[in-house]
Amino acid sequence: MNAEHHAAGRPPQLALLVQGEDRRGLLRDMTAAIAAHDGDIWSVEILERGDRSRVFWEIDAVEDEKALEAALLEIDGVDSVQRMPTMYEVYGKRIIVVGGGAQVGQVAIGAVGEADRHNIRGEKISVDTIPIVGEENLANAVRAVARLPRAAAVVLAGSLMGGEVAAAVDEVREAGVLVVSLNMAGSVPDHADLVVTDPVQAGVMTVMAVASTASLDVSRIQNRRY
Amino acid sequence: MNAEHHAAGRPPQLALLVQGEDRRGLLRDMTAAIAAHDGDIWSVEILERGDRSRVFWEIDAVEDEKALEAALLEIDGVDSVQRMPTMYEVYGKRIIVVGGGAQVGQVAIGAVGEADRHNIRGEKISVDTIPIVGEENLANAVRAVARLPRAAAVVLAGSLMGGEVAAAVDEVREAGVLVVSLNMAGSVPDHADLVVTDPVQAGVMTVMAVASTASLDVSRIQNRRY
C-alpha cells in the first residue's frame, strides 16, 4: 500500500548516501547487496552520475545494518557509505496545496502556522504548494500526490474545479490520501473528505488532521462543510 | 552533478509506473532491464510491496522506449507498464523555504504569488516549506535540499541563524543550490547568494531567480542586500 510506505507516519529504518566511481552495473550491484541483506528499498535517488556516482537510498527491514554498509563498501568502485537522516526525519509528512495563487498562498499561511506549532513539539510536517491553472495540470498534480513520498494530504485551493480533477480526487482518496477542498464551484467539494470555506482555516484543519500531536479525527467530520 | 540531474531545468525522458505481483528479486530484474536498454535511472519510488508491487521509475537516455516497456512487461510477475508524466512536468522546479512559521508563511505568500505568474505562462515552479526550530533541525533541512529531487533554491526565513546552518548553506551552494536569506541576526546572511529584508519580496525574488520566464540574473546581484 502507498499509505503503508509513504503516509503511514513512520520513517524507513535507514538512509544511506553511497559514493564512488561510476560504472556500468553499479546500481544493480548495490540493489543486489541490499536484497542480500533482506533490505526493503523504499526509494532511490541518483544525485550524480558520469565520472562520480552519488546514490541516496532509503531502506527498511535490514537485519544487520553494519553488514550491509560493509557489503556496499566492498562493491567495486564504491569508496564511501554514509548514514544520513531519512527524508521523513528531516521534512516529515507532506501536505500538498494545489490551485490558484491567491488561495494557495492563504492556505499555506494557515498550514505553515499550524505546522509550526506541531513541529515545535517534535512533529515534522511540511507544506508543499504549486499554483497552477487548467483542468489537466490540476488533475495531474492531484494524481501525482499518490506517487510523492511522504504525502499525507492534498488541499484543493481554487474557485472552480471539477471533471478530471474530481476523478483524480477519487483516485488519491482510494490510495489513502486525505483530500480537503475549499468551498468552491464545480464538483470537487462533493468528492473531498472535508470542505472548508476559509482558506487559512482549511490549511490549519488539514495540518490538525495529519498531525499525530493533534486530536482532530477526520472520520468524525467526514463530508462536513465548515 | 546534482545540479545536472535535479536543478538543471529539464525533466528526465521517461516516467514509468510498473505494477505486478511482488517477489524477491523483482526490483533487481527491472534495474537490469533498464540498464540493458541503456537507461539512466534518475529515481525509483517503491509505492507498494508485499502482495502487489508498484514501482515508479524516472529514467533518462533510453534509446528505444517501446523496447524497454516490452522488456519490463516480460519480467516474471509484471502485469502492467504505464507511462506517466514526470514529476518535473507535474511539479517542476522546487523552492524550499525553511525557518520560523511567521517568516516562512510570508515568504510563501510572495513565492506562491510569483510562481503563479510564471506557471500561467507554462513554467512549473512549486514552493515547498517547513517551519522548524533549532540549529540541528535547520542544518539538516538545508543539507537535505541537495538530496531532494528538482530543488533549485532554498530560502532561509528566520530571525537568527548561524553555526551549523551557515556550514550547511556553504555545502548546498557548492552543490549548485541557490541560497536566499532574510536579513537576520547570525552569520547565515554572510553565506547566502542573496539577502532580502522583506519576506514577501524574498519569495518573489527567489522565484524570479529560478524561473526561465524571468530575467533576474542572480550572478549580477550576488552578495547584495535588498
Short mmCIF file of C-alpha atoms in Angstrom, two decimals:
data_model
loop_
_atom_site.label_atom_id
_atom_site.label_comp_id
_atom_site.label_asym_id
_atom_site.label_seq_id
_atom_site.Cartn_x
_atom_site.Cartn_y
_atom_site.Cartn_z
CA MET A 1 0.00 0.00 0.00
CA ASN A 2 1.12 3.51 -0.75
CA ALA A 3 -0.33 4.51 2.60
CA GLU A 4 1.85 2.00 4.36
CA HIS A 5 5.08 3.17 2.86
CA HIS A 6 4.61 6.87 2.48
CA ALA A 7 1.78 8.19 4.56
CA ALA A 8 1.75 5.76 7.47
CA GLY A 9 3.67 8.07 9.69
CA ARG A 10 6.96 6.33 10.11
CA PRO A 11 10.37 6.77 8.53
CA PRO A 12 12.24 3.95 6.82
CA GLN A 13 14.87 2.34 9.01
CA LEU A 14 17.92 3.59 7.17
CA ALA A 15 19.09 6.29 4.76
CA LEU A 16 22.47 5.83 3.12
CA LEU A 17 24.49 8.01 0.77
CA VAL A 18 26.76 5.77 -1.29
CA GLN A 19 29.54 7.43 -3.29
CA GLY A 20 32.18 6.16 -5.64
CA GLU A 21 33.41 5.96 -9.20
CA ASP A 22 30.56 5.48 -11.62
CA ARG A 23 30.48 2.43 -13.84
CA ARG A 24 28.01 0.27 -15.70
CA GLY A 25 26.14 -2.10 -13.39
CA LEU A 26 26.91 -0.16 -10.21
CA LEU A 27 23.25 0.44 -9.33
CA ARG A 28 22.40 -3.21 -9.99
CA ASP A 29 25.24 -4.36 -7.71
CA MET A 30 24.03 -2.10 -4.92
CA THR A 31 20.43 -3.32 -5.37
CA ALA A 32 21.67 -6.92 -5.14
CA ALA A 33 23.68 -6.19 -1.96
CA ILE A 34 20.64 -4.61 -0.30
CA ALA A 35 18.45 -7.56 -1.33
CA ALA A 36 21.06 -9.97 0.01
CA HIS A 37 20.73 -8.24 3.41
CA ASP A 38 16.94 -8.51 3.31
CA GLY A 39 16.57 -4.75 2.78
CA ASP A 40 13.28 -3.35 1.53
CA ILE A 41 14.16 -0.46 -0.76
CA TRP A 42 11.71 2.42 -0.30
CA SER A 43 13.34 4.90 -2.64
CA VAL A 44 16.49 5.59 -4.63
CA GLU A 45 17.66 8.99 -5.82
CA ILE A 46 20.62 9.17 -8.19
CA LEU A 47 22.24 12.50 -7.30
CA GLU A 48 25.25 12.26 -9.57
CA ARG A 49 26.50 10.03 -12.30
CA GLY A 50 29.12 10.19 -15.01
CA ASP A 51 32.63 10.17 -13.54
CA ARG A 52 31.44 10.03 -9.95
CA SER A 53 28.36 8.31 -8.60
CA ARG A 54 26.31 9.53 -5.62
CA VAL A 55 23.23 7.48 -4.77
CA PHE A 56 20.83 8.16 -1.90
CA TRP A 57 18.98 5.08 -0.63
CA GLU A 58 16.09 4.80 1.79
CA ILE A 59 15.82 1.22 3.06
CA ASP A 60 13.73 -0.67 5.59
CA ALA A 61 13.83 -4.06 7.33
CA VAL A 62 17.60 -4.58 7.17
CA GLU A 63 18.64 -7.12 9.77
CA ASP A 64 22.31 -6.21 10.12
CA GLU A 65 22.91 -2.57 9.19
CA LYS A 66 26.68 -2.72 9.74
CA ALA A 67 26.97 -5.79 7.49
CA LEU A 68 25.00 -4.04 4.73
CA GLU A 69 27.21 -0.95 4.96
CA ALA A 70 30.30 -3.17 4.75
CA ALA A 71 28.87 -5.06 1.77
CA LEU A 72 28.13 -1.81 -0.08
CA LEU A 73 31.65 -0.57 0.63
CA GLU A 74 33.07 -3.76 -0.87
CA ILE A 75 31.38 -3.15 -4.22
CA ASP A 76 33.88 -2.33 -6.95
CA GLY A 77 34.13 1.47 -7.29
CA VAL A 78 32.33 2.42 -4.05
CA ASP A 79 34.55 4.48 -1.76
CA SER A 80 32.16 5.85 0.85
CA VAL A 81 28.94 4.83 2.61
CA GLN A 82 27.42 7.46 4.94
CA ARG A 83 24.35 7.31 7.12
CA MET A 84 22.02 10.25 6.65
CA PRO A 85 18.82 11.28 8.39
CA THR A 86 15.86 9.95 6.39
CA MET A 87 13.76 12.46 4.48
CA TYR A 88 10.92 11.61 6.86
CA GLU A 89 13.06 12.64 9.82
CA VAL A 90 14.06 15.91 8.12
CA TYR A 91 10.87 17.04 6.37
CA GLY A 92 8.22 14.69 7.79
CA LYS A 93 4.74 14.22 6.39
CA ARG A 94 3.80 16.40 3.46
CA ILE A 95 0.65 18.37 2.79
CA ILE A 96 0.32 19.37 -0.86
CA VAL A 97 -1.62 22.53 -1.71
CA VAL A 98 -2.74 22.86 -5.34
CA GLY A 99 -4.73 25.55 -7.11
CA GLY A 100 -4.85 29.29 -7.74
CA GLY A 101 -2.08 31.54 -6.45
CA ALA A 102 -4.35 33.69 -4.26
CA GLN A 103 -5.97 30.75 -2.47
CA VAL A 104 -2.83 28.58 -2.33
CA GLY A 105 -0.98 31.41 -0.56
CA GLN A 106 -3.70 31.78 2.07
CA VAL A 107 -3.96 28.02 2.67
CA ALA A 108 -0.16 27.99 3.06
CA ILE A 109 -0.34 30.75 5.71
CA GLY A 110 -2.76 28.63 7.75
CA ALA A 111 -0.96 25.34 7.22
CA VAL A 112 2.54 26.70 7.88
CA GLY A 113 1.38 28.49 11.03
CA GLU A 114 -0.27 25.35 12.36
CA ALA A 115 2.61 23.07 11.29
CA ASP A 116 4.96 25.38 13.20
CA ARG A 117 3.00 24.72 16.41
CA HIS A 118 3.23 20.96 15.94
CA ASN A 119 6.83 20.90 14.73
CA ILE A 120 7.90 22.81 17.84
CA ARG A 121 6.54 19.86 19.83
CA GLY A 122 8.71 17.40 17.92
CA GLU A 123 6.47 16.59 14.95
CA LYS A 124 7.68 17.10 11.38
CA ILE A 125 5.12 18.38 8.88
CA SER A 126 5.96 20.25 5.70
CA VAL A 127 3.62 22.21 3.45
CA ASP A 128 4.30 21.96 -0.28
CA THR A 129 2.50 24.11 -2.79
CA ILE A 130 2.04 24.57 -6.50
CA PRO A 131 -0.05 27.31 -8.04
CA ILE A 132 -1.31 26.07 -11.39
CA VAL A 133 -4.15 26.57 -13.81
CA GLY A 134 -6.10 24.25 -16.10
CA GLU A 135 -8.01 21.01 -15.60
CA GLU A 136 -5.28 18.75 -16.96
CA ASN A 137 -2.49 20.36 -14.92
CA LEU A 138 -4.62 20.21 -11.78
CA ALA A 139 -5.66 16.59 -12.33
CA ASN A 140 -2.01 15.62 -12.96
CA ALA A 141 -0.90 17.38 -9.78
CA VAL A 142 -3.60 15.67 -7.69
CA ARG A 143 -2.90 12.23 -9.19
CA ALA A 144 0.85 12.60 -8.70
CA VAL A 145 0.32 13.09 -4.95
CA ALA A 146 -0.15 9.31 -4.73
CA ARG A 147 3.37 8.88 -6.18
CA LEU A 148 5.01 11.51 -3.94
CA PRO A 149 6.95 10.23 -0.96
CA ARG A 150 5.51 11.10 2.48
CA ALA A 151 2.39 12.84 1.10
CA ALA A 152 -0.45 12.55 3.60
CA ALA A 153 -2.99 15.11 2.37
CA VAL A 154 -3.82 17.36 -0.55
CA VAL A 155 -5.73 20.65 -0.37
CA LEU A 156 -7.63 21.82 -3.45
CA ALA A 157 -7.42 25.60 -3.27
CA GLY A 158 -9.34 27.15 -6.14
CA SER A 159 -12.62 28.73 -7.15
CA LEU A 160 -13.78 26.20 -9.74
CA MET A 161 -12.69 22.59 -10.11
CA GLY A 162 -14.49 19.56 -11.49
CA GLY A 163 -14.33 16.94 -14.26
CA GLU A 164 -10.92 15.25 -14.40
CA VAL A 165 -9.90 16.90 -11.12
CA ALA A 166 -12.83 15.24 -9.31
CA ALA A 167 -11.85 11.88 -10.86
CA ALA A 168 -8.27 12.43 -9.65
CA VAL A 169 -9.59 13.22 -6.15
CA ASP A 170 -11.41 9.86 -6.07
CA GLU A 171 -8.22 8.06 -7.12
CA VAL A 172 -5.93 9.58 -4.50
CA ARG A 173 -8.51 9.09 -1.72
CA GLU A 174 -8.55 5.43 -2.76
CA ALA A 175 -4.76 5.43 -2.32
CA GLY A 176 -5.13 6.66 1.27
CA VAL A 177 -4.51 10.39 0.77
CA LEU A 178 -6.75 12.82 2.72
CA VAL A 179 -8.42 15.36 0.42
CA VAL A 180 -9.54 18.77 1.68
CA SER A 181 -11.31 21.21 -0.65
CA LEU A 182 -12.13 24.85 -0.33
CA ASN A 183 -15.82 25.63 -0.70
CA MET A 184 -15.88 26.32 -4.44
CA ALA A 185 -17.84 25.95 -7.66
CA GLY A 186 -17.63 22.65 -9.55
CA SER A 187 -17.92 19.07 -8.35
CA VAL A 188 -14.64 18.74 -6.40
CA PRO A 189 -16.12 19.63 -2.98
CA ASP A 190 -18.59 16.73 -3.36
CA HIS A 191 -15.65 14.32 -3.76
CA ALA A 192 -13.44 15.59 -0.90
CA ASP A 193 -13.13 14.23 2.64
CA LEU A 194 -13.67 17.68 4.05
CA VAL A 195 -14.81 21.06 2.72
CA VAL A 196 -13.67 24.29 4.39
CA THR A 197 -14.71 27.80 3.31
CA ASP A 198 -11.91 29.91 4.75
CA PRO A 199 -8.51 29.10 3.16
CA VAL A 200 -6.48 29.83 6.32
CA GLN A 201 -8.80 27.56 8.31
CA ALA A 202 -8.52 24.90 5.58
CA GLY A 203 -4.73 24.92 5.98
CA VAL A 204 -4.95 24.72 9.77
CA MET A 205 -7.51 21.90 9.77
CA THR A 206 -5.53 19.85 7.24
CA VAL A 207 -2.44 20.01 9.43
CA MET A 208 -4.52 19.09 12.50
CA ALA A 209 -5.95 16.09 10.63
CA VAL A 210 -2.46 14.87 9.70
CA ALA A 211 -0.56 15.69 12.91
CA SER A 212 -0.14 12.99 15.50
CA THR A 213 0.12 15.73 18.15
CA ALA A 214 -3.42 16.93 17.34
CA SER A 215 -6.74 15.33 18.17
CA LEU A 216 -8.83 16.08 15.06
CA ASP A 217 -10.35 12.80 13.94
CA VAL A 218 -11.24 13.25 10.30
CA SER A 219 -13.52 10.22 10.28
CA ARG A 220 -15.80 12.10 12.71
CA ILE A 221 -16.16 15.16 10.50
CA GLN A 222 -16.01 13.48 7.11
CA ASN A 223 -18.13 15.05 4.38
CA ARG A 224 -18.92 18.05 6.58
CA ARG A 225 -18.66 21.60 5.36
CA TYR A 226 -17.15 24.34 7.52
CA MET B 1 26.29 16.62 -10.66
CA ASN B 2 23.24 17.19 -8.55
CA ALA B 3 22.69 20.38 -10.49
CA GLU B 4 22.70 18.46 -13.74
CA HIS B 5 20.12 15.91 -12.71
CA HIS B 6 17.85 17.83 -10.44
CA ALA B 7 18.18 21.54 -10.82
CA ALA B 8 19.27 21.89 -14.42
CA GLY B 9 15.79 22.62 -15.62
CA ARG B 10 14.85 19.61 -17.61
CA PRO B 11 12.74 16.55 -16.92
CA PRO B 12 14.03 13.02 -17.36
CA GLN B 13 12.98 11.41 -20.63
CA LEU B 14 10.56 8.89 -19.22
CA ALA B 15 8.44 8.12 -16.16
CA LEU B 16 7.02 4.61 -15.86
CA LEU B 17 4.70 3.01 -13.32
CA VAL B 18 5.39 -0.73 -13.29
CA GLN B 19 2.89 -2.94 -11.48
CA GLY B 20 2.69 -6.65 -10.81
CA GLU B 21 2.92 -9.40 -8.25
CA ASP B 22 5.70 -8.77 -5.79
CA ARG B 23 8.51 -11.27 -5.43
CA ARG B 24 12.13 -11.40 -4.35
CA GLY B 25 14.49 -10.01 -6.99
CA LEU B 26 11.81 -8.06 -8.87
CA LEU B 27 13.49 -4.69 -8.39
CA ARG B 28 16.84 -6.14 -9.45
CA ASP B 29 15.32 -7.61 -12.61
CA MET B 30 13.75 -4.26 -13.52
CA THR B 31 17.05 -2.46 -12.86
CA ALA B 32 18.82 -4.94 -15.15
CA ALA B 33 16.21 -4.47 -17.92
CA ILE B 34 16.62 -0.69 -17.77
CA ALA B 35 20.43 -1.00 -17.84
CA ALA B 36 20.18 -3.38 -20.82
CA HIS B 37 18.29 -0.63 -22.67
CA ASP B 38 20.94 1.97 -21.80
CA GLY B 39 18.57 3.74 -19.41
CA ASP B 40 19.98 6.16 -16.85
CA ILE B 41 17.87 5.74 -13.73
CA TRP B 42 17.24 9.12 -12.08
CA SER B 43 14.96 7.94 -9.29
CA VAL B 44 12.93 4.99 -8.06
CA GLU B 45 9.99 5.16 -5.67
CA ILE B 46 8.55 1.91 -4.35
CA LEU B 47 4.88 2.75 -3.83
CA GLU B 48 3.67 -0.67 -2.80
CA ARG B 49 5.16 -4.00 -1.94
CA GLY B 50 4.02 -7.17 -0.24
CA ASP B 51 1.44 -8.99 -2.34
CA ARG B 52 1.42 -6.42 -5.11
CA SER B 53 4.31 -4.33 -6.34
CA ARG B 54 4.02 -0.77 -7.69
CA VAL B 55 7.27 0.92 -8.67
CA PHE B 56 7.61 4.43 -10.12
CA TRP B 57 10.72 4.93 -12.26
CA GLU B 58 12.18 8.11 -13.71
CA ILE B 59 14.64 7.25 -16.46
CA ASP B 60 16.73 9.11 -18.99
CA ALA B 61 18.70 8.33 -22.17
CA VAL B 62 16.71 5.27 -23.22
CA GLU B 63 17.27 4.61 -26.89
CA ASP B 64 14.16 2.55 -27.66
CA GLU B 65 11.35 3.36 -25.21
CA LYS B 66 8.91 0.82 -26.67
CA ALA B 67 11.50 -1.95 -26.41
CA LEU B 68 12.18 -1.08 -22.77
CA GLU B 69 8.46 -1.11 -21.95
CA ALA B 70 8.13 -4.51 -23.64
CA ALA B 71 11.16 -5.85 -21.75
CA LEU B 72 9.72 -4.69 -18.41
CA LEU B 73 6.41 -6.32 -19.25
CA GLU B 74 8.18 -9.61 -19.95
CA ILE B 75 9.63 -9.75 -16.42
CA ASP B 76 8.10 -12.54 -14.36
CA GLY B 77 5.26 -11.10 -12.27
CA VAL B 78 4.94 -7.73 -14.03
CA ASP B 79 1.45 -7.22 -15.46
CA SER B 80 1.34 -3.54 -16.35
CA VAL B 81 3.70 -0.80 -17.53
CA GLN B 82 2.20 2.69 -17.78
CA ARG B 83 3.74 5.95 -18.93
CA MET B 84 3.21 8.80 -16.50
CA PRO B 85 4.10 12.47 -16.63
CA THR B 86 7.46 13.01 -14.91
CA MET B 87 7.45 14.77 -11.54
CA TYR B 88 9.30 17.61 -13.24
CA GLU B 89 6.45 18.02 -15.72
CA VAL B 90 3.86 17.99 -12.92
CA TYR B 91 5.51 19.97 -10.12
CA GLY B 92 8.57 21.48 -11.82
CA LYS B 93 11.48 23.10 -10.03
CA ARG B 94 11.22 23.37 -6.28
CA ILE B 95 11.98 26.26 -3.96
CA ILE B 96 12.37 25.14 -0.35
CA VAL B 97 11.52 27.63 2.41
CA VAL B 98 12.89 26.78 5.85
CA GLY B 99 12.63 28.63 9.18
CA GLY B 100 10.15 30.15 11.60
CA GLY B 101 6.41 29.86 10.96
CA ALA B 102 5.78 33.61 10.77
CA GLN B 103 8.50 34.29 8.23
CA VAL B 104 8.04 31.05 6.24
CA GLY B 105 4.35 31.91 5.71
CA GLN B 106 5.19 35.39 4.39
CA VAL B 107 7.94 34.09 2.08
CA ALA B 108 5.43 31.51 0.80
CA ILE B 109 2.89 34.27 0.03
CA GLY B 110 5.47 36.05 -2.12
CA ALA B 111 6.85 32.92 -3.76
CA VAL B 112 3.45 31.34 -4.50
CA GLY B 113 2.11 34.60 -5.94
CA GLU B 114 5.13 34.98 -8.20
CA ALA B 115 5.21 31.27 -9.16
CA ASP B 116 1.55 31.62 -10.18
CA ARG B 117 2.50 34.33 -12.69
CA HIS B 118 5.20 32.14 -14.23
CA ASN B 119 3.25 28.90 -14.14
CA ILE B 120 0.41 30.57 -16.04
CA ARG B 121 2.93 31.17 -18.83
CA GLY B 122 3.80 27.47 -19.00
CA GLU B 123 6.54 27.24 -16.40
CA LYS B 124 6.28 24.81 -13.46
CA ILE B 125 7.60 26.04 -10.12
CA SER B 126 6.50 24.72 -6.76
CA VAL B 127 7.12 26.23 -3.34
CA ASP B 128 7.79 23.76 -0.53
CA THR B 129 8.01 24.84 3.08
CA ILE B 130 8.86 23.52 6.50
CA PRO B 131 8.59 25.58 9.67
CA ILE B 132 11.14 24.22 12.15
CA VAL B 133 13.18 25.34 15.11
CA GLY B 134 16.69 24.51 16.34
CA GLU B 135 20.15 24.63 14.79
CA GLU B 136 20.38 20.89 14.11
CA ASN B 137 16.92 20.65 12.53
CA LEU B 138 17.62 23.69 10.37
CA ALA B 139 21.04 22.45 9.27
CA ASN B 140 19.57 19.03 8.41
CA ALA B 141 16.78 20.65 6.38
CA VAL B 142 19.25 22.83 4.46
CA ARG B 143 21.68 19.96 3.81
CA ALA B 144 18.87 17.65 2.67
CA VAL B 145 17.93 20.14 -0.08
CA ALA B 146 20.92 18.79 -2.03
CA ARG B 147 19.32 15.32 -1.91
CA LEU B 148 15.82 16.49 -2.88
CA PRO B 149 14.77 15.97 -6.48
CA ARG B 150 14.23 19.14 -8.52
CA ALA B 151 15.30 21.52 -5.74
CA ALA B 152 16.70 24.71 -7.27
CA ALA B 153 16.77 27.13 -4.34
CA VAL B 154 16.40 27.36 -0.59
CA VAL B 155 15.19 30.39 1.37
CA LEU B 156 16.31 30.80 4.98
CA ALA B 157 13.39 32.51 6.67
CA GLY B 158 14.18 33.21 10.31
CA SER B 159 15.42 35.84 12.73
CA LEU B 160 18.64 34.20 13.92
CA MET B 161 20.64 31.50 12.14
CA GLY B 162 24.35 30.70 12.23
CA GLY B 163 26.82 27.97 13.19
CA GLU B 164 25.89 24.63 11.62
CA VAL B 165 23.24 26.29 9.46
CA ALA B 166 25.86 28.54 7.86
CA ALA B 167 28.06 25.47 7.23
CA ALA B 168 25.08 23.73 5.62
CA VAL B 169 24.48 26.81 3.42
CA ASP B 170 28.08 26.59 2.14
CA GLU B 171 27.61 22.90 1.33
CA VAL B 172 24.38 23.26 -0.66
CA ARG B 173 25.72 26.29 -2.56
CA GLU B 174 28.65 24.08 -3.52
CA ALA B 175 26.11 21.54 -4.82
CA GLY B 176 24.56 24.19 -7.10
CA VAL B 177 21.58 25.24 -4.98
CA LEU B 178 20.76 28.97 -4.85
CA VAL B 179 20.57 30.24 -1.26
CA VAL B 180 18.49 33.29 -0.33
CA SER B 181 18.42 34.57 3.25
CA LEU B 182 16.22 37.05 5.01
CA ASN B 183 18.12 39.91 6.62
CA MET B 184 18.57 38.44 10.09
CA ALA B 185 20.90 38.07 13.05
CA GLY B 186 23.63 35.42 12.93
CA SER B 187 26.13 34.54 10.21
CA VAL B 188 23.78 32.96 7.63
CA PRO B 189 23.24 36.17 5.60
CA ASP B 190 27.02 36.40 5.08
CA HIS B 191 26.98 32.94 3.49
CA ALA B 192 23.93 33.35 1.20
CA ASP B 193 23.86 34.23 -2.50
CA LEU B 194 21.34 36.97 -1.84
CA VAL B 195 19.94 38.74 1.24
CA VAL B 196 16.45 40.26 1.18
CA THR B 197 14.85 42.12 4.09
CA ASP B 198 11.15 41.79 3.25
CA PRO B 199 9.96 38.15 3.33
CA VAL B 200 7.36 38.60 0.56
CA GLN B 201 9.99 40.21 -1.65
CA ALA B 202 12.42 37.39 -0.78
CA GLY B 203 9.87 34.84 -2.02
CA VAL B 204 9.23 36.79 -5.23
CA MET B 205 12.93 37.32 -5.99
CA THR B 206 13.76 33.65 -5.40
CA VAL B 207 11.12 32.58 -7.90
CA MET B 208 12.37 35.18 -10.39
CA ALA B 209 15.93 33.87 -9.99
CA VAL B 210 14.81 30.31 -10.68
CA ALA B 211 12.21 30.91 -13.41
CA SER B 212 13.27 30.63 -17.01
CA THR B 213 10.45 33.05 -17.91
CA ALA B 214 12.06 35.79 -15.76
CA SER B 215 15.15 37.83 -16.41
CA LEU B 216 16.70 38.19 -12.97
CA ASP B 217 20.35 37.18 -13.31
CA VAL B 218 21.48 36.22 -9.82
CA SER B 219 25.15 36.43 -10.76
CA ARG B 220 24.65 40.18 -11.29
CA ILE B 221 23.21 40.79 -7.82
CA GLN B 222 25.15 38.19 -5.87
CA ASN B 223 26.06 39.13 -2.30
CA ARG B 224 23.83 42.22 -2.45
CA ARG B 225 21.37 43.11 0.28
CA TYR B 226 17.90 44.37 -0.52
#
